[in-house]
Short mmCIF file of C-alpha atoms in Angstrom, two decimals:
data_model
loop_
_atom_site.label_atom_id
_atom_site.label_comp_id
_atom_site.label_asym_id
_atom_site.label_seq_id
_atom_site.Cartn_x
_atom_site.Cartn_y
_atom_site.Cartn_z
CA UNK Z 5 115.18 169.88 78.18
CA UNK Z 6 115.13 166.25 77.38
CA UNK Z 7 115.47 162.89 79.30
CA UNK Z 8 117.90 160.34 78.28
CA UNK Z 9 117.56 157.49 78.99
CA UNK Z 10 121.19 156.41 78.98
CA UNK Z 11 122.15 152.24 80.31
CA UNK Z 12 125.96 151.64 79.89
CA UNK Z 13 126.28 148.43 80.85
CA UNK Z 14 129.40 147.42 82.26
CA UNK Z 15 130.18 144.02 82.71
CA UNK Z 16 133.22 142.71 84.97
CA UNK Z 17 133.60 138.95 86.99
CA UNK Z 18 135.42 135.99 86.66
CA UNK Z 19 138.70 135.12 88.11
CA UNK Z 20 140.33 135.01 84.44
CA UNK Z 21 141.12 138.83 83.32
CA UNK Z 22 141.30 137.75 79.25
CA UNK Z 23 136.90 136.53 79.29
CA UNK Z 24 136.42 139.31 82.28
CA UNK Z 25 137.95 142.28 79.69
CA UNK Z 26 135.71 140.58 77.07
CA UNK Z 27 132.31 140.69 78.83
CA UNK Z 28 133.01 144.24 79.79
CA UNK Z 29 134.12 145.23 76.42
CA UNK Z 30 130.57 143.86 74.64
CA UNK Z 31 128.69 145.42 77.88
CA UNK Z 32 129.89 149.24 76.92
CA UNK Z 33 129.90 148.55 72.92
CA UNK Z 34 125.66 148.27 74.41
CA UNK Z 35 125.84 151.56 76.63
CA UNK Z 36 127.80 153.64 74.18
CA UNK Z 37 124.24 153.95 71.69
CA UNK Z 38 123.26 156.36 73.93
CA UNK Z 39 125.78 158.60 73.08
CA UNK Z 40 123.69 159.53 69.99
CA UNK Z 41 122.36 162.09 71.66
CA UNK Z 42 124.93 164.21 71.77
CA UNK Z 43 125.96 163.07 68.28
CA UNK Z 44 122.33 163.79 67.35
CA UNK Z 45 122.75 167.74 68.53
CA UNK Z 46 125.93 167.99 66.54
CA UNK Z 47 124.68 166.03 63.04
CA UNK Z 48 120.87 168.14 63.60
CA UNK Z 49 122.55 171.27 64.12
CA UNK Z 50 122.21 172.34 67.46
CA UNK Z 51 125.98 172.81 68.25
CA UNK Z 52 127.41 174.57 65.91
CA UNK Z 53 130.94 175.83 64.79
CA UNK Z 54 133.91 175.61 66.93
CA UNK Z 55 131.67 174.20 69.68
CA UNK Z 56 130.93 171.50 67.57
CA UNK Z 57 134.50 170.77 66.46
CA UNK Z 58 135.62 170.85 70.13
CA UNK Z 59 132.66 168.73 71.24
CA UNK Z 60 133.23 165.84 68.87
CA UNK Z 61 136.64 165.41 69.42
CA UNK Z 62 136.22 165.96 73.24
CA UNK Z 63 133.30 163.08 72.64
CA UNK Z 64 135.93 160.81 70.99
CA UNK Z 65 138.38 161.20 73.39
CA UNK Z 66 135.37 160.64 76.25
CA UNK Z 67 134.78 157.34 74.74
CA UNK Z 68 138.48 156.44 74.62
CA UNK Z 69 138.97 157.49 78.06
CA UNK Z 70 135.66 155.38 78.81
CA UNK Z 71 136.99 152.25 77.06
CA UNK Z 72 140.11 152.40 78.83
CA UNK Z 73 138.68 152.82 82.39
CA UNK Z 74 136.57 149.79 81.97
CA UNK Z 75 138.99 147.58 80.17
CA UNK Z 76 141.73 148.55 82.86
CA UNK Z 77 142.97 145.80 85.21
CA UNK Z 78 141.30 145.66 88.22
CA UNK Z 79 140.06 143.73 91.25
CA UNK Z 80 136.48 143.87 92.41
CA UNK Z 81 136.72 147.01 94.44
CA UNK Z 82 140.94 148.04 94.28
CA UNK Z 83 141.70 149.81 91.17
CA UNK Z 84 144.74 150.17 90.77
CA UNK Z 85 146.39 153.93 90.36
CA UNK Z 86 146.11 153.75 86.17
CA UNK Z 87 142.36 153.34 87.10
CA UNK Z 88 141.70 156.21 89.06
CA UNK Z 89 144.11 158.26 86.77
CA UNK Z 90 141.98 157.19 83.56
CA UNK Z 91 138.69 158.28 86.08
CA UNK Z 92 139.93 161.49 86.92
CA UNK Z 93 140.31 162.03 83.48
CA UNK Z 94 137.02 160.85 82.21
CA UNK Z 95 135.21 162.58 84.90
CA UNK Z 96 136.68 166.22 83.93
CA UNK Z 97 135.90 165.67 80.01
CA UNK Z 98 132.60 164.21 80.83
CA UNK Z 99 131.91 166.90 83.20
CA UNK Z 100 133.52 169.54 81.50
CA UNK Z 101 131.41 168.85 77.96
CA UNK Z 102 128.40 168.60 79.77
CA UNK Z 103 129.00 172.03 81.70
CA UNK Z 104 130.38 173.93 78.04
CA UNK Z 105 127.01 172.20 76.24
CA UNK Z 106 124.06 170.67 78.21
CA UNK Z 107 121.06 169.08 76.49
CA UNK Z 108 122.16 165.97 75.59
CA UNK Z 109 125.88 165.93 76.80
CA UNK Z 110 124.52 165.52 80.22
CA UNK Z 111 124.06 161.47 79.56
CA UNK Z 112 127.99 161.70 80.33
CA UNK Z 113 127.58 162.00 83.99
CA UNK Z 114 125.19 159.45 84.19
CA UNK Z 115 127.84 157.12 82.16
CA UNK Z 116 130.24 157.96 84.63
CA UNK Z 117 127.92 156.95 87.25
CA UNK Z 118 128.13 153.50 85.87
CA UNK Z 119 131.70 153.45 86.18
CA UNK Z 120 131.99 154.40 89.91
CA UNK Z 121 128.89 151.94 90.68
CA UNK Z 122 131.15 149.15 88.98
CA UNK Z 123 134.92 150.03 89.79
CA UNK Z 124 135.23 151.32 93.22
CA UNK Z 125 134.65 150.53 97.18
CA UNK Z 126 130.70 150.72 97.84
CA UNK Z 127 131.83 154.19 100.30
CA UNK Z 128 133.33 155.77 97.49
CA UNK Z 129 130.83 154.39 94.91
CA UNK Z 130 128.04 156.52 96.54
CA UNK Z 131 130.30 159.39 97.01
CA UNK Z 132 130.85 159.40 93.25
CA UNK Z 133 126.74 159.03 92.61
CA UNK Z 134 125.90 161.64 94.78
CA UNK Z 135 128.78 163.80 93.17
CA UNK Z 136 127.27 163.36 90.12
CA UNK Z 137 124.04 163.82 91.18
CA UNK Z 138 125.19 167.50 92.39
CA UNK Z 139 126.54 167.73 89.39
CA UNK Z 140 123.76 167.06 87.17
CA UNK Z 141 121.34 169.46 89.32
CA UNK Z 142 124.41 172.34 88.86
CA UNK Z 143 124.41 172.18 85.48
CA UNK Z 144 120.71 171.91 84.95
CA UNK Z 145 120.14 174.85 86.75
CA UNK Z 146 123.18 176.58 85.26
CA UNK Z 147 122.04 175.86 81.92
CA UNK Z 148 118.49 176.63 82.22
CA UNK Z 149 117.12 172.99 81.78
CA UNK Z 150 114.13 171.84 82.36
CA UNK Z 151 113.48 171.08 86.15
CA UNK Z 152 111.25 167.99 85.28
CA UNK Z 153 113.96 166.96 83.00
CA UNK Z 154 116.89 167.65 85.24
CA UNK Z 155 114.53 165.53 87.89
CA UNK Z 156 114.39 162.84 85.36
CA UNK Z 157 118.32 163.04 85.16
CA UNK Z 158 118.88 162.91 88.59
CA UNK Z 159 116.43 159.64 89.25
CA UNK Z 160 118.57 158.00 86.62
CA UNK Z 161 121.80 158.51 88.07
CA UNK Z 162 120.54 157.09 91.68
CA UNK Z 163 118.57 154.20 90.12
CA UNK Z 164 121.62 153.31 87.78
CA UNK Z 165 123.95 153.53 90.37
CA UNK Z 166 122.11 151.84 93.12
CA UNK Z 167 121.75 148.63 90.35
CA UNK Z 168 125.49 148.72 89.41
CA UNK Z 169 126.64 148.59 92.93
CA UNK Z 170 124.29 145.82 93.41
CA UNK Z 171 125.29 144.11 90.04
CA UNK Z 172 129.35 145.03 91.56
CA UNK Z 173 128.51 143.23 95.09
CA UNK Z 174 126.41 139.72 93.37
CA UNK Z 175 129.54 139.17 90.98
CA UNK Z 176 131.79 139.85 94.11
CA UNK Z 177 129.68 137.19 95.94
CA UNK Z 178 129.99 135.17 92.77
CA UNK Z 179 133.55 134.96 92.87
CA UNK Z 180 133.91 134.66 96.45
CA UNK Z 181 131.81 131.59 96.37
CA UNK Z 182 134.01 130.00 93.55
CA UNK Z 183 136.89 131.21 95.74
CA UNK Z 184 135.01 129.10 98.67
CA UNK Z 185 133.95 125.99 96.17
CA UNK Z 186 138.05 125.63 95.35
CA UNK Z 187 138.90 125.84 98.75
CA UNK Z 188 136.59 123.26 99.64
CA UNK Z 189 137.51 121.04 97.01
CA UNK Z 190 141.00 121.75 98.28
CA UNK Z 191 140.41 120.68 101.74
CA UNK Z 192 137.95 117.94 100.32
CA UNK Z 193 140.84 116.85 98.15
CA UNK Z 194 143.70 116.89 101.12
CA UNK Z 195 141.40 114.91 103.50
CA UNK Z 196 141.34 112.18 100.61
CA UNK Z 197 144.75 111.83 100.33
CA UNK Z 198 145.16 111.56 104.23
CA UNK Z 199 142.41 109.07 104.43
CA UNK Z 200 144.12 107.12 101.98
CA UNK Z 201 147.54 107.13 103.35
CA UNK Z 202 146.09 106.18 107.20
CA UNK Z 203 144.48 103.15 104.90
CA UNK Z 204 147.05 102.03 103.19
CA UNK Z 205 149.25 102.71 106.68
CA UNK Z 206 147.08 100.06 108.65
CA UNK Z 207 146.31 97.55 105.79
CA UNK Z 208 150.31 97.40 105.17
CA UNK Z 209 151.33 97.65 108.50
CA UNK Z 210 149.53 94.61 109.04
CA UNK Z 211 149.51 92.84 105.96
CA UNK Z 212 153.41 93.32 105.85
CA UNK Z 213 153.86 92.04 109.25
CA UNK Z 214 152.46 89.09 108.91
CA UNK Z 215 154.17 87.97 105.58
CA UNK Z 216 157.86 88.81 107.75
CA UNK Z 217 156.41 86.58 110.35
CA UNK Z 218 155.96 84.08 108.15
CA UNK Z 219 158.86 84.50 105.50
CA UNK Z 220 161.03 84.15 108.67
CA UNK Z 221 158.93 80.88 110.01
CA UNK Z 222 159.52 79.37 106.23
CA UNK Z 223 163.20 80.06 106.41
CA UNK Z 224 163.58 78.28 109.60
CA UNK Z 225 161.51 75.57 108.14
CA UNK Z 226 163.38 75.20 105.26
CA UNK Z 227 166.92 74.78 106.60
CA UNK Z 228 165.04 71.85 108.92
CA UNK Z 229 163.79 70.37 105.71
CA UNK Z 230 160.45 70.59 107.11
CA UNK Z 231 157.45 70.09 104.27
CA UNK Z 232 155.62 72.74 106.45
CA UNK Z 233 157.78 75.50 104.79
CA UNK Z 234 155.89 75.16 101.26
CA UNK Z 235 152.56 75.50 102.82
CA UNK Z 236 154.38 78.16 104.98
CA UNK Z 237 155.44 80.03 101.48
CA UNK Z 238 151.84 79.71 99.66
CA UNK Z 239 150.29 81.25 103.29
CA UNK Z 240 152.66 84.18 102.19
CA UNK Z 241 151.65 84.20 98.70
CA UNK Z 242 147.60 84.55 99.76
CA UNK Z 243 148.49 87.29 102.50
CA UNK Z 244 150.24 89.49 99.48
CA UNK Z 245 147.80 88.83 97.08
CA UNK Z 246 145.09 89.57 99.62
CA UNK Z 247 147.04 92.72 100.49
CA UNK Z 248 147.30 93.56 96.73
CA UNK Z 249 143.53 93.67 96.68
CA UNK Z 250 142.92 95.32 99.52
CA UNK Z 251 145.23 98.49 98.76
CA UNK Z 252 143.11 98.41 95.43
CA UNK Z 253 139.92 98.75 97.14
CA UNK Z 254 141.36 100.99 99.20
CA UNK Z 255 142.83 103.69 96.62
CA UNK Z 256 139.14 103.32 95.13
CA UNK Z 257 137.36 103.98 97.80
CA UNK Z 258 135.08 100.79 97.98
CA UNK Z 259 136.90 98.59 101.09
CA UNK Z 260 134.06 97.19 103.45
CA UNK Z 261 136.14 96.13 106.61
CA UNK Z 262 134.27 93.89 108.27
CA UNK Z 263 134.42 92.99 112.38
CA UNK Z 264 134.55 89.39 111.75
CA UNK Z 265 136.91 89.63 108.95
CA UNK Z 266 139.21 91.43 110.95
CA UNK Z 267 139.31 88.96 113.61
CA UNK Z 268 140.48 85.83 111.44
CA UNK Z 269 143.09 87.74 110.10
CA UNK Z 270 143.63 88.78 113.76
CA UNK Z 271 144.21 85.18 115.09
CA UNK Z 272 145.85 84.25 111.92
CA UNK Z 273 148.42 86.76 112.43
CA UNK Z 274 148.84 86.02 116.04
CA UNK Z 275 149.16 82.46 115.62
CA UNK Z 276 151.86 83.20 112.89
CA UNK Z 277 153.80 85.25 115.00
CA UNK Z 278 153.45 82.36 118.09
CA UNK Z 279 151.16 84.15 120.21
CA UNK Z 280 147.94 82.38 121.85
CA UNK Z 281 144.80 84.12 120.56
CA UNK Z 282 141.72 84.37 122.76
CA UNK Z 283 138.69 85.84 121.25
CA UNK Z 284 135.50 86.52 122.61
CA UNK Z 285 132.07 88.18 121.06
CA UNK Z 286 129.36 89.12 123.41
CA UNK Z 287 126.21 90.66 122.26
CA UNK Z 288 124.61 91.85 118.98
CA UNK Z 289 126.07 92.36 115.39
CA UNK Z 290 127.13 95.73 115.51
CA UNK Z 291 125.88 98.21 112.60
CA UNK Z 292 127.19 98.70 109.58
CA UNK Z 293 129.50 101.56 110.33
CA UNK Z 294 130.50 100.77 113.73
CA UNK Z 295 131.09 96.98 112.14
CA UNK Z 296 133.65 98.77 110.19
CA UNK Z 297 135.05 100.75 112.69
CA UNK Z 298 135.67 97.96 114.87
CA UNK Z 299 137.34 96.27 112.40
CA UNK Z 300 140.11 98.72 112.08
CA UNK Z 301 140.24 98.79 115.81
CA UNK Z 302 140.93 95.19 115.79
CA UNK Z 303 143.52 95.10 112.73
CA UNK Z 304 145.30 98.38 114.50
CA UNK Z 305 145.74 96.41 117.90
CA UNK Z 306 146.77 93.41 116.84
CA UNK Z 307 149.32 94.66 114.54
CA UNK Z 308 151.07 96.41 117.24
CA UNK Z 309 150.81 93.47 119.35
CA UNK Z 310 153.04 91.55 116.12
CA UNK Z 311 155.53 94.27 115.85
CA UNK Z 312 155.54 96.08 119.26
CA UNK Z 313 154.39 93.02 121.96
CA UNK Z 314 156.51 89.74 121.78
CA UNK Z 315 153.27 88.61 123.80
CA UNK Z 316 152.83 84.61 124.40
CA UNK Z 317 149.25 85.56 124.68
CA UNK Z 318 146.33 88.15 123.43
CA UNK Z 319 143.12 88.52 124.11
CA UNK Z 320 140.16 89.80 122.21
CA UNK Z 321 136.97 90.41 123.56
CA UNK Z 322 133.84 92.56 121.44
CA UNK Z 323 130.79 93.43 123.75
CA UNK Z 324 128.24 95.25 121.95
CA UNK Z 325 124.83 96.24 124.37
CA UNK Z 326 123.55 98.54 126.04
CA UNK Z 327 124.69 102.10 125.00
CA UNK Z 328 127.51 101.34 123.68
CA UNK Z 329 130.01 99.07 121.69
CA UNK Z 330 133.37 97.79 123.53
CA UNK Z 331 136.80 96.69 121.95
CA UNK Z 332 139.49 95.08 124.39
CA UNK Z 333 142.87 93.82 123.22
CA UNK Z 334 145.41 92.84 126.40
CA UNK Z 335 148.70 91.01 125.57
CA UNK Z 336 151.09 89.99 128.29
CA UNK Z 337 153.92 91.46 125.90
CA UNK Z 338 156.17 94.54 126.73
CA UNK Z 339 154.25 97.02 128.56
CA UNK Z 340 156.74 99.63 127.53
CA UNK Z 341 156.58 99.06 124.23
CA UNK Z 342 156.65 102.22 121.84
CA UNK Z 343 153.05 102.77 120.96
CA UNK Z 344 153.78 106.99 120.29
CA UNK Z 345 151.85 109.50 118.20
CA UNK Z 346 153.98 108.01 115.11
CA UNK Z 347 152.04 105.08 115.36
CA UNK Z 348 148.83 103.76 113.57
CA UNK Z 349 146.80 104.11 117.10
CA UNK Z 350 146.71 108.08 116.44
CA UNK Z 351 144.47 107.27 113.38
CA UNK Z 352 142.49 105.24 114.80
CA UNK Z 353 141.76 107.56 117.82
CA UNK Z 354 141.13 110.33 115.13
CA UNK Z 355 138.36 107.71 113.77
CA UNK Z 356 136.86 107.15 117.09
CA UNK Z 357 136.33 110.41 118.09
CA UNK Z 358 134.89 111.36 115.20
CA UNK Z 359 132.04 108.88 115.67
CA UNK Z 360 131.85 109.89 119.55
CA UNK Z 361 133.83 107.27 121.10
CA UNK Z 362 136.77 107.07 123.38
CA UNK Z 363 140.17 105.27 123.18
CA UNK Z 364 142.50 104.41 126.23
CA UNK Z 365 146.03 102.52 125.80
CA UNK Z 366 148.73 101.93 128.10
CA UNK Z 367 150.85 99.84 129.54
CA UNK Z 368 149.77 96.98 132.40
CA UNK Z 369 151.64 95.73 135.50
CA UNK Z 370 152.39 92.47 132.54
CA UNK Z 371 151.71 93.50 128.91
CA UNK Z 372 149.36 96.37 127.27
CA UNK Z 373 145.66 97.04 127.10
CA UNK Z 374 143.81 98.76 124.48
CA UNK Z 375 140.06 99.81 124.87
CA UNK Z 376 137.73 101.18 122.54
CA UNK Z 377 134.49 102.47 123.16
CA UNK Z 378 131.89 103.73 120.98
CA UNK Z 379 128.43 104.73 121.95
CA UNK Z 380 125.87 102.61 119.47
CA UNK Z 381 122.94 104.95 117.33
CA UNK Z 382 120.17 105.27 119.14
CA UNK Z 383 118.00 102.28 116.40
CA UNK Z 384 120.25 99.86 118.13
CA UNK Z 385 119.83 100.74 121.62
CA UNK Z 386 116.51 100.63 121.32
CA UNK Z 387 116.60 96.99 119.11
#
């Protein structure tokens, strides 16, 4: 009795069938040499006759049945019912031939080792190893093999199949990862687009106020006859085209929003819309990121103090020490005025909780307060 050494490789992954059916098409064209053992007892004269006629053609049909099983559409794991129809077939005519001949035809188990290793559920993966492991000791014994050789047999089967269920689970992983990489880019993708839009929200909001404010303050200008309503008009013109850029920046990512920044535009907007601006800085230059977030505090308040307020007077005050970085913006507008979760302050609390911090709003006894409060990094406390 002889060893075989028989390797079918079977090859499936991918999330595209067409390349998947491919790779596992060129993987058993590489197993299916082996099968010239049993062609060798045939062509050398071993089986002979009708036994021969019968075992060629059942061999040609084995491979067909083969080829179909592994080409046969299929997740990782869940064949579907013309899969386990084409295995119940291929296991009785491998089985069968290998019962009615021995020798050589006993590589046929082993091959159909391979295909429960790669097709089904890890439980019945093993089941179908150890089957043919019984299977291959059976016939061994029923065939008078010998028992080295049928030993050699069954170590192949449990080695093959025990690397072909590991091969099965690293391309599941494989494809679970890409799986995981698209739905990160997914999520990575949607965050984008909802950073973008809370951007371009806040630098509009603003930016768009402002130029009403003024459009309406050059109107009334201009039926006076005033010559304040041309510099009025080119105020409007560099707010747009300062807009223009800044939604540019913004859609590329690149926008620095700087504290200080933020608060000439601040008093420039409040002036245009006749409201007394009051600002006050206390402390050190915040960092870089807390600079910026800051600065969309500021641009945030103040444009609901424009729209929202109809405030005669706002106040600004920045302290940055200690342990932590403080933003408050009081106007003696409308108390009541509709700051709800529709508005740009829901962003802006998103922001400043993700960096740790706190934001309170409400209405006073004679206008509206917003705080901010961020704790600083622990570099700054200490400078």
């Amino acid at each position: 009795m002889k060893a075989f050494p028989a390797f079918p490789l079977l090859t499936s992954g991918g999330t595209d069938e067409s390349p998947s059916r491919l790779r596992r098409l060129a993987g058993i064209s590489i197993g299916l040499v082996y099968l010239c053992f049993p062609v060798l007892e045939i062509v050398t004269g071993e089986v002979t006759g009708d036994r021969a006629l019968w075992g060629g053609a059942g061999l040609a049909v084995f491979v067909c049945l083969y080829t179909a099983t592994v080409l046969s559409p299929r997740n990782f794991g869940d064949p579907t019912p013309l899969t386990y129809w084409l295995l119940g077939a291929t296991t009785l005519l491998g089985v069968g031939l290998a019962v009615a001949l021995g020798g050589g035809w006993l590589t046929l188990p082993i091959y159909m080792t391979v295909v429960y290793s790669m097709a089904l559920r890890p439980r019945l993966s093993v089941a179908g190893v150890l089957a043919m492991v019984v299977t291959v000791v059976l016939v061994g014994l029923l065939r008078g093999n010998d028992p080295g050789g049928t030993l050699v047999l069954v170590f192949q089967v449990l080695t093959l199949g025990a690397l072909f269920m590991g091969v099965r689970n690293t391309r599941m992983l494989v494809v679970r990862l890409r799986q995981a990489q698209e739905e990160v880019a997914r999520l990575a993708a949607s965050e984008e687009r909802l950073r973008i839009a809370r951007d371009l929200h806040d630098l509009l909001g603003h930016s768009l106020s402002l130029i009403v404010l003024k459009s309406e303050l050059a109107g009334r200008l201009a039926e006076n006859g005033s010559e304040r309503a041309v510099a009025e008009i080119r105020d409007i013109e560099s707010v747009a085209r300062q807009a223009l850029v800044e939604v540019r920046d913004a859609v590329t990512g690149y926008r620095q929003r700087g504290l200080s920044g933020e608060l000439d535009g601040a008093r420039a907007a409040l002036e245009a819309a006749g409201t007394r601006a009051t600002i006050r800085l206390a402390g050190t230059p915040p960092p870089g990121t807390l600079d910026e977030l800051l600065g969309w505090a500021v641009r945030e308040g103040v444009t609901n103090v424009v729209r929202h307020a109809r405030a005669t007077r706002c106040e600004i005050e920045v302290t940055v020490g200690g342990e932590a970085a403080t933003l408050d913006i009081v106007d003696d507008g409308r108390g009541a005025a509709p700051y709800g979760p529709g508005s740009g302050l829901t962003g802006l609390t998103e922001r400043v909780r993700a960096a740790g911090g706190t934001v309170s709003a409400g209405p006073r006894e004679t206008g509206f307060a917003l705080r901010v409060s961020v704790p600083l990094p622990s570099a700054s406390r200490s400078g």
